[in-house]
mmCIF file of C-alpha atoms in Angstrom:
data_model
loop_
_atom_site.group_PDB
_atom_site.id
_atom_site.type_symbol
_atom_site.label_atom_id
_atom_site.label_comp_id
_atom_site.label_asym_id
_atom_site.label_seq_id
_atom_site.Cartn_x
_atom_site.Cartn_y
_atom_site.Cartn_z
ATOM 1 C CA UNK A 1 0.000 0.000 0.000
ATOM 2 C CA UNK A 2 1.000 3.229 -0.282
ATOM 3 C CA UNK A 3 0.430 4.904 3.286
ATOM 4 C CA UNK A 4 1.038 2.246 5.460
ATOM 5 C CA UNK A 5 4.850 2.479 6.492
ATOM 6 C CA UNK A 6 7.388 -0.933 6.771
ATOM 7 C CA UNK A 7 10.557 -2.110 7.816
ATOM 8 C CA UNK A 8 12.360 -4.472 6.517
ATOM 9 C CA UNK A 9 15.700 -5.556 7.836
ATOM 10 C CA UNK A 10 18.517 -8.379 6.593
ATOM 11 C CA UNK A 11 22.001 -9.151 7.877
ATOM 12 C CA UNK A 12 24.705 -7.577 5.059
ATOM 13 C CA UNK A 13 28.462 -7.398 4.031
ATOM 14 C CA UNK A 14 28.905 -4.020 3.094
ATOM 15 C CA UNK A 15 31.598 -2.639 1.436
ATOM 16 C CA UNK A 16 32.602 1.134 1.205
ATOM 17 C CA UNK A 17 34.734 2.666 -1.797
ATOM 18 C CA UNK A 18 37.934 4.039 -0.846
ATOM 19 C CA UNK A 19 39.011 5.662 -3.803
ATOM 20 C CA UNK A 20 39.153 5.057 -7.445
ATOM 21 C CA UNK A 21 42.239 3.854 -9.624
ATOM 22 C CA UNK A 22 43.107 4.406 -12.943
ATOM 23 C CA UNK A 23 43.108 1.457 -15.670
ATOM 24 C CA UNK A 24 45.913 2.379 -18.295
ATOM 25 C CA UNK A 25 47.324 -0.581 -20.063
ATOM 26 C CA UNK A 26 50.268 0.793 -22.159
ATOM 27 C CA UNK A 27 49.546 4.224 -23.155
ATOM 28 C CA UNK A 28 45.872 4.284 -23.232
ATOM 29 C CA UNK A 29 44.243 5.674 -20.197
ATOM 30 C CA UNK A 30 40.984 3.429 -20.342
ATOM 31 C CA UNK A 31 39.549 4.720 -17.542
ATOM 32 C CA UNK A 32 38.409 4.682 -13.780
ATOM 33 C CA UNK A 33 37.791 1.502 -11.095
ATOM 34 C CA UNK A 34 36.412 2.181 -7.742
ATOM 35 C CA UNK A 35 38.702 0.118 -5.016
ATOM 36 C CA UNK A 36 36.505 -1.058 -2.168
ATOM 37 C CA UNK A 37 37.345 -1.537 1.717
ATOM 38 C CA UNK A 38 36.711 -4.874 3.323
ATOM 39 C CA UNK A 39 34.019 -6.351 4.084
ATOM 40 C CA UNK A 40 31.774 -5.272 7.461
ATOM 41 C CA UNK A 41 29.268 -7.151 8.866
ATOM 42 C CA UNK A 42 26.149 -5.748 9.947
ATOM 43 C CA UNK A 43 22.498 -5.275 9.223
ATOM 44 C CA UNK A 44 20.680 -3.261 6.177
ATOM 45 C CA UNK A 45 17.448 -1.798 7.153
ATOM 46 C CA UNK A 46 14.935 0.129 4.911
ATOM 47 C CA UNK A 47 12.139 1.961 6.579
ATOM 48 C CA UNK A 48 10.047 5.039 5.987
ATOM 49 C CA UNK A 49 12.293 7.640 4.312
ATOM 50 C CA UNK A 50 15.551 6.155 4.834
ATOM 51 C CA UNK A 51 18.033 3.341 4.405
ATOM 52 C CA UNK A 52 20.392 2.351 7.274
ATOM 53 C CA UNK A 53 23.667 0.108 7.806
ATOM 54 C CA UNK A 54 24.113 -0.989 11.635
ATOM 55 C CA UNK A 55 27.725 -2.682 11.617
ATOM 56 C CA UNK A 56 28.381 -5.100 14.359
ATOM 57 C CA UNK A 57 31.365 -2.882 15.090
ATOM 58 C CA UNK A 58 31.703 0.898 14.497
ATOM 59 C CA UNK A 59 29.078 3.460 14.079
ATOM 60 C CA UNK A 60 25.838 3.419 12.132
ATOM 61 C CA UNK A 61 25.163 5.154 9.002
ATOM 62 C CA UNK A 62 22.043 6.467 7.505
ATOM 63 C CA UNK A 63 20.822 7.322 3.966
ATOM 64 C CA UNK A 64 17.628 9.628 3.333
ATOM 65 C CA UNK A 65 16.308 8.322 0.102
ATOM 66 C CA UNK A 66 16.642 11.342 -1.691
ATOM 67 C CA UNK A 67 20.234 11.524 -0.872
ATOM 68 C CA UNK A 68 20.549 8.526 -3.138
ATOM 69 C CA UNK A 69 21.771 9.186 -6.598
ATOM 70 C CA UNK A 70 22.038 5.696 -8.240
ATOM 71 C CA UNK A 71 20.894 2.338 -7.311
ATOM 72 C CA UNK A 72 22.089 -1.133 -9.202
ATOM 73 C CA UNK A 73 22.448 -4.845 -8.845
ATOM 74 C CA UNK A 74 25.721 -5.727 -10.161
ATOM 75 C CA UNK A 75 26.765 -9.494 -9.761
ATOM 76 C CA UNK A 76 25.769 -11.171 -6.126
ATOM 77 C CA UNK A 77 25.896 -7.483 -4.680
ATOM 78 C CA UNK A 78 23.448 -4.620 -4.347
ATOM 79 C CA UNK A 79 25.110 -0.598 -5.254
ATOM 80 C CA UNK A 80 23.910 2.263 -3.577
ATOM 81 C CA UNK A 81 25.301 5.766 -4.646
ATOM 82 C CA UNK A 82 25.030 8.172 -1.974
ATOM 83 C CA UNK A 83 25.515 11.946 -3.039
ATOM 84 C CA UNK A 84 28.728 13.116 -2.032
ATOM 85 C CA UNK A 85 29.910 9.872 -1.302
ATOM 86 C CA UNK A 86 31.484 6.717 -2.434
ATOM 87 C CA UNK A 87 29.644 3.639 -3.737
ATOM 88 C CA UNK A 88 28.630 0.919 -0.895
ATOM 89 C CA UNK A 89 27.881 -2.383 -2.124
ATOM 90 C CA UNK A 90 25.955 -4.832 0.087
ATOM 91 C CA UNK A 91 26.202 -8.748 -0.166
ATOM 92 C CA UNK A 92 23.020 -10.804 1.208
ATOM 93 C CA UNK A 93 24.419 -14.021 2.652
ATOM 94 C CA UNK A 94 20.627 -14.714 4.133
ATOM 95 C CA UNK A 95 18.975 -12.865 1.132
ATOM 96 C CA UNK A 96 18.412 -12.256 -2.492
ATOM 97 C CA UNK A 97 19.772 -9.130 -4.087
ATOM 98 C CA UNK A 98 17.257 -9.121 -6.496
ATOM 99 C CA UNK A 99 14.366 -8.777 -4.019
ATOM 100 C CA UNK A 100 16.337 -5.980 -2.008
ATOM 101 C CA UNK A 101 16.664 -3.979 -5.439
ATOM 102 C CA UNK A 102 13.007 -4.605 -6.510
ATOM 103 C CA UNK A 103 12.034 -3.532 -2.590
ATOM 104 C CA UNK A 104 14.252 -0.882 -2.360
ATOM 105 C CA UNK A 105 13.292 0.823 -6.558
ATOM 106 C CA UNK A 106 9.848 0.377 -5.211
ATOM 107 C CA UNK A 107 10.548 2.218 -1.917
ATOM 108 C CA UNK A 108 12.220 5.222 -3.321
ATOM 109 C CA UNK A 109 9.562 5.181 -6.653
ATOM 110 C CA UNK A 110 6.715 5.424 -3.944
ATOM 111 C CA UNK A 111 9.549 8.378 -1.982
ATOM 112 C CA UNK A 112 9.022 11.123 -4.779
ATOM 113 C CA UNK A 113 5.607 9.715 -5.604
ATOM 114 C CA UNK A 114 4.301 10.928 -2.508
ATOM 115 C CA UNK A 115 6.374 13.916 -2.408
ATOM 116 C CA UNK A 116 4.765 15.091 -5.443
ATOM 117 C CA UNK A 117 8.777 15.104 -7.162
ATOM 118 C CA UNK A 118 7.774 12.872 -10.414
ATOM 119 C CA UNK A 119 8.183 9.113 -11.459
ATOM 120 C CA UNK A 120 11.799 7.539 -11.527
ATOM 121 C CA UNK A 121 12.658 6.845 -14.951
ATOM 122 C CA UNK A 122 16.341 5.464 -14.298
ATOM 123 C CA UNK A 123 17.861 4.126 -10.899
ATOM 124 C CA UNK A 124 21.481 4.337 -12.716
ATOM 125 C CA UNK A 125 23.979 5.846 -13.379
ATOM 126 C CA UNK A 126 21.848 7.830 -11.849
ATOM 127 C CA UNK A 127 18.555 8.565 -10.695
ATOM 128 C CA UNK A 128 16.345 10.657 -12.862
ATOM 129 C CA UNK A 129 13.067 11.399 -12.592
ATOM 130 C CA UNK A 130 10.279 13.212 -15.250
ATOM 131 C CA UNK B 1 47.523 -10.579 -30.415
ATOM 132 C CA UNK B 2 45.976 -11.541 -26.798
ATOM 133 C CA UNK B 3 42.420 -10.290 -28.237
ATOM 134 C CA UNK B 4 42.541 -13.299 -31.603
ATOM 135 C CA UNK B 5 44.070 -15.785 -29.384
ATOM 136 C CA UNK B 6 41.607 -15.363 -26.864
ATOM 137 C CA UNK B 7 38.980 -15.699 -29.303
ATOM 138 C CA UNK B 8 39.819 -18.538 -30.852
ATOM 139 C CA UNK B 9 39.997 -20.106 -27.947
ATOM 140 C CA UNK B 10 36.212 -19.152 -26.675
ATOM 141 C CA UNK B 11 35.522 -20.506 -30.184
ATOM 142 C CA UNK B 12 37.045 -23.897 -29.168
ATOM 143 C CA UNK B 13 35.679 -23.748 -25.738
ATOM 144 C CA UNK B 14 32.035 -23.520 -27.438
ATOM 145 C CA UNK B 15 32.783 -26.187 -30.179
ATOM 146 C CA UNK B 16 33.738 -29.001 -27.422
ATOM 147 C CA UNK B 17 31.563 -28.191 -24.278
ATOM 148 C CA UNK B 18 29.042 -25.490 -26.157
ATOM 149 C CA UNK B 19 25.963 -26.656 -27.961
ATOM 150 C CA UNK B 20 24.464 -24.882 -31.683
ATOM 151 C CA UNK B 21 25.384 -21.159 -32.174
ATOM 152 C CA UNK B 22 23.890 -19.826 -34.983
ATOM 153 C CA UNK B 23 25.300 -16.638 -36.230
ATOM 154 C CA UNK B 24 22.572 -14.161 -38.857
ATOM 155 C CA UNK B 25 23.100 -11.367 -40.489
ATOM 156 C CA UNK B 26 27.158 -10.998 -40.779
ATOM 157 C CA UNK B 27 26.661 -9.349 -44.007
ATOM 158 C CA UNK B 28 25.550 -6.348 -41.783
ATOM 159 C CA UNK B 29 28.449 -5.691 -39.906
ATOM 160 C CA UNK B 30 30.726 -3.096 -41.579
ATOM 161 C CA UNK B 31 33.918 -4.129 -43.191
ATOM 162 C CA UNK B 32 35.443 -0.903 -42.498
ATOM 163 C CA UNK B 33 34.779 2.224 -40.838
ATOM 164 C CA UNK B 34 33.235 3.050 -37.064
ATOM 165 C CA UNK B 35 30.321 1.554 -35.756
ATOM 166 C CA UNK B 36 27.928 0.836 -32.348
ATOM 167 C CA UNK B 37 26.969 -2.751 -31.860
ATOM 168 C CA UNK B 38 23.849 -2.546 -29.586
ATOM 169 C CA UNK B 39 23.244 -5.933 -28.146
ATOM 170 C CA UNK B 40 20.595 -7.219 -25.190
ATOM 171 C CA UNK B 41 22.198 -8.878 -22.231
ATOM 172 C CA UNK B 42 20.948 -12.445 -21.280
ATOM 173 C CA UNK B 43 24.182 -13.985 -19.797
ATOM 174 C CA UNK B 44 28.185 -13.422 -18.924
ATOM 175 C CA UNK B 45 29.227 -15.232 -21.764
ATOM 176 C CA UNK B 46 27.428 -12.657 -24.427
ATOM 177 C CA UNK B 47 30.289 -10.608 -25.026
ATOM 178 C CA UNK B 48 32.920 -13.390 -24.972
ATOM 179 C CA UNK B 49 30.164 -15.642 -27.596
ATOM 180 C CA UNK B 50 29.699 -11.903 -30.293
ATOM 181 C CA UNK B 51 33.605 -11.164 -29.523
ATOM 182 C CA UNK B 52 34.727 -15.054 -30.501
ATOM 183 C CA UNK B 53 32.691 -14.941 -33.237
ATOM 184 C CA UNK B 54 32.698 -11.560 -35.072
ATOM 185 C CA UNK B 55 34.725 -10.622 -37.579
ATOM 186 C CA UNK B 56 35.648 -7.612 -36.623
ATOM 187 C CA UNK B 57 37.413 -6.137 -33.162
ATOM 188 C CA UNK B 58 34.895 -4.939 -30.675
ATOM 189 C CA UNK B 59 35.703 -2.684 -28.086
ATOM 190 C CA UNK B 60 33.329 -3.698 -25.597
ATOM 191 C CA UNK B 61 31.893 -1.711 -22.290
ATOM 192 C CA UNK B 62 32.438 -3.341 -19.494
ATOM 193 C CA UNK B 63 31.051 -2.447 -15.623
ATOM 194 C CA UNK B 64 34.082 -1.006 -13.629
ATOM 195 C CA UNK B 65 33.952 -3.988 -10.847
ATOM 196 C CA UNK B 66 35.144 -6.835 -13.658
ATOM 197 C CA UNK B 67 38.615 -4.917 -13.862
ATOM 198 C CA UNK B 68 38.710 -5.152 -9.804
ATOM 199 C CA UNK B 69 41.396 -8.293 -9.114
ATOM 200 C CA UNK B 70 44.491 -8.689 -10.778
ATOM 201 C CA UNK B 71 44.430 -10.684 -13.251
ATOM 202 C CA UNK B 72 40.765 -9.423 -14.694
ATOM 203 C CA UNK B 73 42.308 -6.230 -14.570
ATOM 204 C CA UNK B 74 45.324 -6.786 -16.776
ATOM 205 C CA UNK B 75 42.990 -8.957 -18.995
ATOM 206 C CA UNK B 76 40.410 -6.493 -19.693
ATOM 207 C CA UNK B 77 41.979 -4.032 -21.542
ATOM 208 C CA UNK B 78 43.903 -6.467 -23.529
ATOM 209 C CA UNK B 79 40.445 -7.965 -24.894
ATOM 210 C CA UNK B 80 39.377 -4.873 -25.563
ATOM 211 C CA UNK B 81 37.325 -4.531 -22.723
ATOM 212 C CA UNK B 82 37.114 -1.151 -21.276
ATOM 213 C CA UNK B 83 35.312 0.226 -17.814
ATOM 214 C CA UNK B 84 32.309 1.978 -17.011
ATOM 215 C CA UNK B 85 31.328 3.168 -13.323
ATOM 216 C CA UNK B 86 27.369 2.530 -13.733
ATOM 217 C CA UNK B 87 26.803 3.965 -10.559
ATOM 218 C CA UNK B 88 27.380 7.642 -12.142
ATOM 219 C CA UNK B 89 27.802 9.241 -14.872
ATOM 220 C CA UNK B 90 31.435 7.956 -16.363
ATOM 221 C CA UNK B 91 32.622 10.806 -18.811
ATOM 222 C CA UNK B 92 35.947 9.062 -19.163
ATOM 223 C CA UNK B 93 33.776 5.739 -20.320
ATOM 224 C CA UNK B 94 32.276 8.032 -22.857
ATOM 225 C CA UNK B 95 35.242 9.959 -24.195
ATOM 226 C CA UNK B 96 37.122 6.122 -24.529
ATOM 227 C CA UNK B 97 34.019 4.884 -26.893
ATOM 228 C CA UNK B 98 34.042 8.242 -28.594
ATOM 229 C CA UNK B 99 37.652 8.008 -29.168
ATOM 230 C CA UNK B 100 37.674 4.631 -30.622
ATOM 231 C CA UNK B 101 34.886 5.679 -33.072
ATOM 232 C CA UNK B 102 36.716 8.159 -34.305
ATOM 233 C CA UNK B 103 40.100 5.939 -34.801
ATOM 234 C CA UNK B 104 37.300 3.957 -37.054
ATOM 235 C CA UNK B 105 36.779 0.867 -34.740
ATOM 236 C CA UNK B 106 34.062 -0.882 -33.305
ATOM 237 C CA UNK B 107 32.385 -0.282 -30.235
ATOM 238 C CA UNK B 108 29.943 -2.658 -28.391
ATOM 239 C CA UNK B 109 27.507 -1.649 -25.820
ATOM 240 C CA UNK B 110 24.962 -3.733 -23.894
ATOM 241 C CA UNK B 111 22.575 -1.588 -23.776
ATOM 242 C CA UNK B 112 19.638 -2.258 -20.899
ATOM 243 C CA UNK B 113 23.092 -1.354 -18.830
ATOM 244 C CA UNK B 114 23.286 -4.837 -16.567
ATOM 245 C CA UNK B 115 21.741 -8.702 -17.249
ATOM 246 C CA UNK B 116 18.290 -9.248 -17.311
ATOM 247 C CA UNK B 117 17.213 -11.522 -14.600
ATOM 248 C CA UNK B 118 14.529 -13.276 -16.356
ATOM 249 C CA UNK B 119 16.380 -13.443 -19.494
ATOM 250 C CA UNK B 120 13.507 -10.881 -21.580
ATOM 251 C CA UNK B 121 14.423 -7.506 -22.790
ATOM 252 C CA UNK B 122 14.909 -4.527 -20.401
ATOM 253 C CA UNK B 123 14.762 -0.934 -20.614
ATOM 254 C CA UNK B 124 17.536 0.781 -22.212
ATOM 255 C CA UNK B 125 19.777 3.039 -20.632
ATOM 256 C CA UNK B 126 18.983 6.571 -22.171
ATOM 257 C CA UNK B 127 22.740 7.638 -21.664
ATOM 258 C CA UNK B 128 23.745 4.514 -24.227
ATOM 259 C CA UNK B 129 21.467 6.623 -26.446
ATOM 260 C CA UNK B 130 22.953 10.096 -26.115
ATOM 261 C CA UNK B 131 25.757 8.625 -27.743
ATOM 262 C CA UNK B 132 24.823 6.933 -30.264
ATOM 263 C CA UNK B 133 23.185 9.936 -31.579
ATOM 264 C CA UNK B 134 26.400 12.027 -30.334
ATOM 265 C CA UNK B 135 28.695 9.824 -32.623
ATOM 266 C CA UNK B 136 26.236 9.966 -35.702
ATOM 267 C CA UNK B 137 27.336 6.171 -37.000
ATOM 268 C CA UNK B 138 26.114 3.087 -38.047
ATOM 269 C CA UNK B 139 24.199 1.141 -35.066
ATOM 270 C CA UNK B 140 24.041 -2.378 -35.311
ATOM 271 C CA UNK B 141 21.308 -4.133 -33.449
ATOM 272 C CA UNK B 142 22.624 -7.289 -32.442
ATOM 273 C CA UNK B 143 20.528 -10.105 -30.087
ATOM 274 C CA UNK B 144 21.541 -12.686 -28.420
ATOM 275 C CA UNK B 145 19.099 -15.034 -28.094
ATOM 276 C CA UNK B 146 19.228 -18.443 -25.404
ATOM 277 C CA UNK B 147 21.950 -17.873 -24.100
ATOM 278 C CA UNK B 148 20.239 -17.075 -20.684
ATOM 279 C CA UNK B 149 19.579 -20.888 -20.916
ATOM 280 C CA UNK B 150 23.253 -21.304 -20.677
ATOM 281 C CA UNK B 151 24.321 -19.138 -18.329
ATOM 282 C CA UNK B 152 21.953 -17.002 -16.354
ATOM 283 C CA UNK B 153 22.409 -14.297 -14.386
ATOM 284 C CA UNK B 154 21.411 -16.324 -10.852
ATOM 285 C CA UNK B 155 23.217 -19.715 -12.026
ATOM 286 C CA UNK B 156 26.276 -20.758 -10.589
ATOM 287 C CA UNK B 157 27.403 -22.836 -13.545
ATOM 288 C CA UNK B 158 26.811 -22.939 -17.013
ATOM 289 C CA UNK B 159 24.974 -25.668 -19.122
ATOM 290 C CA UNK B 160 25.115 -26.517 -22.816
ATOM 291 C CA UNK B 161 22.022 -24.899 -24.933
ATOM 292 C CA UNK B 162 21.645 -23.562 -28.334
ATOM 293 C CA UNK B 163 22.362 -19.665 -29.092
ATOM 294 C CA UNK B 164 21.665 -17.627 -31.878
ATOM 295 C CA UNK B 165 23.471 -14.148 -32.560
ATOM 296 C CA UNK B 166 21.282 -11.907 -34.680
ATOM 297 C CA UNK B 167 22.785 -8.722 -36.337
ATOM 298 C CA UNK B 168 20.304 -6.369 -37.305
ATOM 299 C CA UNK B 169 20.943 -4.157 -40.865
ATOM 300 C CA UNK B 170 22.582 -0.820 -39.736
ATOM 301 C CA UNK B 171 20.390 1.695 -38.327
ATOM 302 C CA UNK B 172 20.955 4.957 -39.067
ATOM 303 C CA UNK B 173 20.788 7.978 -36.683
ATOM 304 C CA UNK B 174 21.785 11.450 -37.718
ATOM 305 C CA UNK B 175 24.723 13.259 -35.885
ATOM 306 C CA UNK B 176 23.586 15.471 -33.272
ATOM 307 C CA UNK B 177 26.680 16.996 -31.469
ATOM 308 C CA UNK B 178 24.659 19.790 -29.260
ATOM 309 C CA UNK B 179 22.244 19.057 -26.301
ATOM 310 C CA UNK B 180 19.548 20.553 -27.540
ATOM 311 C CA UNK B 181 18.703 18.896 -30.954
ATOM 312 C CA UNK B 182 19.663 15.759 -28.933
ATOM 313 C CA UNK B 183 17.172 15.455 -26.265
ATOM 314 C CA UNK B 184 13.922 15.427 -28.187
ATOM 315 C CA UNK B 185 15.417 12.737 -30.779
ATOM 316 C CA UNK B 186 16.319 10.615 -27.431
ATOM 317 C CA UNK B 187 12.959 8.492 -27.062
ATOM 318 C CA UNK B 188 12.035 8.092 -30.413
ATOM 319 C CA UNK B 189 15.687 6.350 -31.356
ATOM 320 C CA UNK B 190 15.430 4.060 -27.707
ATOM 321 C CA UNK B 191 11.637 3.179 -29.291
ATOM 322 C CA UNK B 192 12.833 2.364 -32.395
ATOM 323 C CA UNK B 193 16.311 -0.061 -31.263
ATOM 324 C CA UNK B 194 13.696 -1.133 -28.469
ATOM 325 C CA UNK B 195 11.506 -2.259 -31.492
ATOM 326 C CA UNK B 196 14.520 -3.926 -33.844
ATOM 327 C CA UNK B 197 15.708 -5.626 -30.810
ATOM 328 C CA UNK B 198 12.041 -7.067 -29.699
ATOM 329 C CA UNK B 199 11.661 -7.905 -33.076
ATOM 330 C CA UNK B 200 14.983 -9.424 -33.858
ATOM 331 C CA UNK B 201 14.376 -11.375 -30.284
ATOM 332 C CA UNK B 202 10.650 -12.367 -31.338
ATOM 333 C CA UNK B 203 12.306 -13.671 -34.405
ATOM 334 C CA UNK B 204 14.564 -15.851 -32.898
ATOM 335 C CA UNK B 205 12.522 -17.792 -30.899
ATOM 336 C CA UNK B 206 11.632 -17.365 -27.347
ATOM 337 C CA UNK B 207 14.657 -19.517 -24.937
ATOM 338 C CA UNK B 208 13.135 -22.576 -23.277
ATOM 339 C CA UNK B 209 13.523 -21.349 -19.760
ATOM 340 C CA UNK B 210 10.985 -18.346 -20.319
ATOM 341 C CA UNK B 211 8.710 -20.409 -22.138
ATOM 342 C CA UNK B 212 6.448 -21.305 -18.901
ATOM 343 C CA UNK B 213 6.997 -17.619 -17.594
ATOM 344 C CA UNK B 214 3.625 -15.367 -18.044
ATOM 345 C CA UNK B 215 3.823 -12.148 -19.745
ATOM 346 C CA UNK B 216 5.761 -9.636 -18.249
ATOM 347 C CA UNK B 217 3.362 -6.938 -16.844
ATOM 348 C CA UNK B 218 4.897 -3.130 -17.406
#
């Protein structure tokens, strides 16, 4: 429905970009990779509004949904762009990543649906709305 | 060098553990000169099954994360393969395909921007489509059909099946270098690849795995 707010939680590896390095095989300069951090361990939760990652150790970190720019599957993992930030990437050892992506498109479609901001036409590279 | 010899040895990887591939429409590829190959994305093998088995180089986009370990790193670029970040905008990813056209090659991009899960056609990334109608050259709709019964996307091994690669005859977009004559020609050239490729697909018979699936609803 659309008024009635949820949570939904799942345990997660999540993974935060460090930096980027460059690919450049001989001369050619072919471009960016992100490099990753290790793995944490902790819990992904989505409720009204807002996504949050609860590591067993360290502090927690929240994500308005509007503060999210892109949002992909790629492989086993989920990607979440936040604005201003790196790339996190979440693996579901208990979960699917193609439900969290479905759950979480559908959570941030029904975001700027309600706030009267447009339809989300892309969830990557970025997301864009009409 | 690395790029033929890999090749011909996906092409004798397929022959001994592979099932049919059936290859249309070569005659549509350019001989010489730059052009897009637009392709659907059922499975990981799709670029290394149109890369084997075209004549011609590809340069082929690739997301960022295959270039993360070592050895897929130094690989990469040697097949060809270069990196996009699909979690932004990647201007560098753009300027490398725009560069290559110009130097005349080849340049193939899988266009609904990730595999389809269910193995039917996605929506195509809009971005793909700015630059194809930046660049101004032949686009060549290619679809690769059942080869999400080999190899798909939630499967952790593959399993023989027949696969047909379908090239398209070039489609045709004019150049449009500035923003504003771009945008408005944006959704009518995604409806019509959107069309060759559904078509092209419907053509080629639906893979057995989707046969017992119910219409997707939109």
């Amino acid at each position: 429905g659309e008024s009635a707010p949820v949570e939904v939680t799942t345990a997660v590896e999540a993974r935060f970009q460090l930096g980027a390095a460059p690919i450049r095989p001989g001369r050619v300069f072919y471009g960016h990779i992100e490099r990753l951090g290790p793995p944490r361990r902790g819990r992904l939760t989505l409720r009204a509004g807002e996504v949050m990652f609860q590591p067993l150790e360290g502090e927690e970190r929240r994500w308005p949904l509007d503060a999210l720019t892109a949002l992909q599957s790629s492989s086993g993992t989920l990607q979440i762009k936040p604005r201003r930030e790196g790339v996190v990437s979440f693996r579901f050892p208990d979960s699917s990543v193609r439900l969290w992506e479905e759950v979480l498109r559908a959570s941030i479609r029904r975001f700027y649906r309600s706030a009267g901001k447009g339809e989300v036409l892309e969830f990557q590279p970025r997301i864009v709305l009409r | 060098m690395l790029y033929s010899l890999c090749s011909t040895l996906a092409r004798l990887l397929w022959r001994v553990f592979g099932d049919e591939l059936k290859i249309r429409g070569l005659e549509n590829l350019p001989r010489t000169g730059p052009f897009f190959l637009i392709a659907n994305h059922q499975s990981i093998i799709d670029p290394i099954l149109v890369q084997a088995h075209l004549p011609r180089v590809i340069y082929t986009m690739a997301k960022s994360t295959q270039f993360a370990s070592p050895i897929m790193g130094w690989l990469m670029p040697r097949i060809k393969s270069f990196p996009v970040r699909r979690f932004e905008i990647d201007p560098q990813a753009v300027r490398f395909a725009l560069r290559r056209i110009a130097e005349g090659e080849g340049v193939g991009i899988y266009i609904e921007g990730e595999r389809s899960w269910d193995g039917r056609l996605q929506p195509l990334r809009l971005g793909t489509i700015r630059l194809l109608l930046k660049a101004g050259v032949p686009v060549i709709p290619c679809t690769i059909q059942g080869s999400y019964d080999v190899w798909p996307r939630w499967a952790r091994a593959p399993r023989p099946a027949p696969v047909s690669i379908t090239l398209g005859p070039p489609l045709r977009f004019p150049r449009l270098d500035d923003r504003r004559s771009r945008e408005p020609a944006v959704p009518v050239a995604a409806e019509t690849i959107m069309a060759v490729l559904r078509a092209q697909l419907e053509a080629a018979g639906q893979p057995a795995a989707l046969k017992s699936l119910p219409p997707k609803r939109v």
